[in-house]
Amino acid sequence: TLLRLPAAPAAAQVGEQPLPAAASADWWSAVQKDIAASEYHVAWSQKTTLADVREALQAPNRAQGFRTYFTNHGIRVVPRTEEKRSWEWGLDLQGYGWAGDVRDVETTEPRAIENRVDFDRPGLGEWYINSPRGLEQGFTLDRPLEASELADTSKLVVEMALSGGLAAYPAEDGQSIEFRHGGVAVLRYAELKVEDNTGRTIPARMEVTSRAGEGAMVRLVVGVATAIWPITIDPLASSPSWTAEGDQASANFGFSVASAGDVNGDGYADVIV
């Protein structure tokens, strides 16, 4: 079905073109918001830019400049408008459990509703929300797993395999990981928030590590000694607002540069040129 929407009436014409009796005064504003929100919805694509995936669920993100493909082996994030992608970043949940006793998870098919994607597993919900803020990731754990003698039940661990080849730079405080391509930051994994069933914030950190024979991993470590289950783990992937690279002699931006701090609150330091 093709729905043709009229252009917003000019101020001088509003009185000449009264709204239908059933329409609210802010109907056009609501329509615009719905259109803007629908741009971030997830849809099935019969063609991808991934060499090893022919078709998949995908969601563009204009605000962040990337596109996410959702597969039964996790997510794959690439530049939104590039036919020949310059970089790629992937996360694939491998296991969760206690420190010293992480259990593998089975693969499952993603399920999409509007701008949300869910990977359903018994006892563990994995979900993503695509919005102008970025790609929000979440895990909901219903109850603690059984523990072996090797387990440290004060620390919950979630492990995800990294793919794509971006260089990872974890922050010393364990609250963010910056991913760079050719020395330039293209993605930031941060804003880690963990809450228990009472809404209490639980201490957590993110790490870059590896499993034998499986390559680089992102590990989320949560202190759950006093937590009330279920627990929700909620980080966010976003990109810098703007990047540029002086890749030739005399490629000057200006005559002077200085730090401005984080002016727009996106987690990146800004500069004045």
mmCIF file of N, CA and C in Angstrom, residues 2 38 61 89 107 131 144 196 200 218 231 234 239 247 261:
data_model
loop_
_atom_site.group_PDB
_atom_site.id
_atom_site.type_symbol
_atom_site.label_atom_id
_atom_site.label_comp_id
_atom_site.label_asym_id
_atom_site.label_seq_id
_atom_site.Cartn_x
_atom_site.Cartn_y
_atom_site.Cartn_z
ATOM 1 N N LEU A 2 0.615 2.181 -0.913
ATOM 2 C CA LEU A 2 1.369 3.425 -0.984
ATOM 3 C C LEU A 2 0.530 4.528 -0.381
ATOM 4 N N SER A 38 10.249 5.212 12.004
ATOM 5 C CA SER A 38 10.197 4.030 11.135
ATOM 6 C C SER A 38 11.495 3.833 10.365
ATOM 7 N N ASN A 61 21.056 3.052 10.483
ATOM 8 C CA ASN A 61 21.066 4.054 11.546
ATOM 9 C C ASN A 61 21.714 5.321 10.993
ATOM 10 N N TRP A 89 32.323 -4.656 12.117
ATOM 11 C CA TRP A 89 32.414 -4.981 13.548
ATOM 12 C C TRP A 89 31.305 -5.968 13.894
ATOM 13 N N THR A 107 23.031 -21.383 19.174
ATOM 14 C CA THR A 107 22.621 -20.346 18.235
ATOM 15 C C THR A 107 21.105 -20.341 18.110
ATOM 16 N N SER A 131 18.165 2.919 17.452
ATOM 17 C CA SER A 131 17.587 4.250 17.602
ATOM 18 C C SER A 131 18.661 5.286 17.302
ATOM 19 N N PRO A 144 20.053 -17.340 38.502
ATOM 20 C CA PRO A 144 21.455 -17.791 38.441
ATOM 21 C C PRO A 144 21.563 -19.238 37.979
ATOM 22 N N ASP A 196 19.342 -4.865 38.994
ATOM 23 C CA ASP A 196 18.685 -6.088 39.453
ATOM 24 C C ASP A 196 17.180 -5.863 39.511
ATOM 25 N N ARG A 200 18.070 -1.572 41.459
ATOM 26 C CA ARG A 200 19.350 -1.139 42.009
ATOM 27 C C ARG A 200 20.457 -1.341 40.978
ATOM 28 N N VAL A 218 34.769 -9.997 23.787
ATOM 29 C CA VAL A 218 34.339 -8.964 24.722
ATOM 30 C C VAL A 218 33.680 -9.667 25.898
ATOM 31 N N ILE A 231 18.248 -10.081 36.374
ATOM 32 C CA ILE A 231 19.240 -9.030 36.174
ATOM 33 C C ILE A 231 19.213 -8.604 34.710
ATOM 34 N N ASP A 234 22.914 -3.847 30.076
ATOM 35 C CA ASP A 234 22.486 -2.965 28.996
ATOM 36 C C ASP A 234 23.595 -2.008 28.538
ATOM 37 N N SER A 239 28.709 5.702 17.378
ATOM 38 C CA SER A 239 29.858 6.120 16.575
ATOM 39 C C SER A 239 30.166 7.581 16.852
ATOM 40 N N ASP A 247 45.425 12.677 5.553
ATOM 41 C CA ASP A 247 46.225 11.581 5.016
ATOM 42 C C ASP A 247 47.192 12.020 3.920
ATOM 43 N N GLY A 261 36.780 19.591 25.495
ATOM 44 C CA GLY A 261 36.028 18.701 26.373
ATOM 45 C C GLY A 261 34.922 18.005 25.588
#
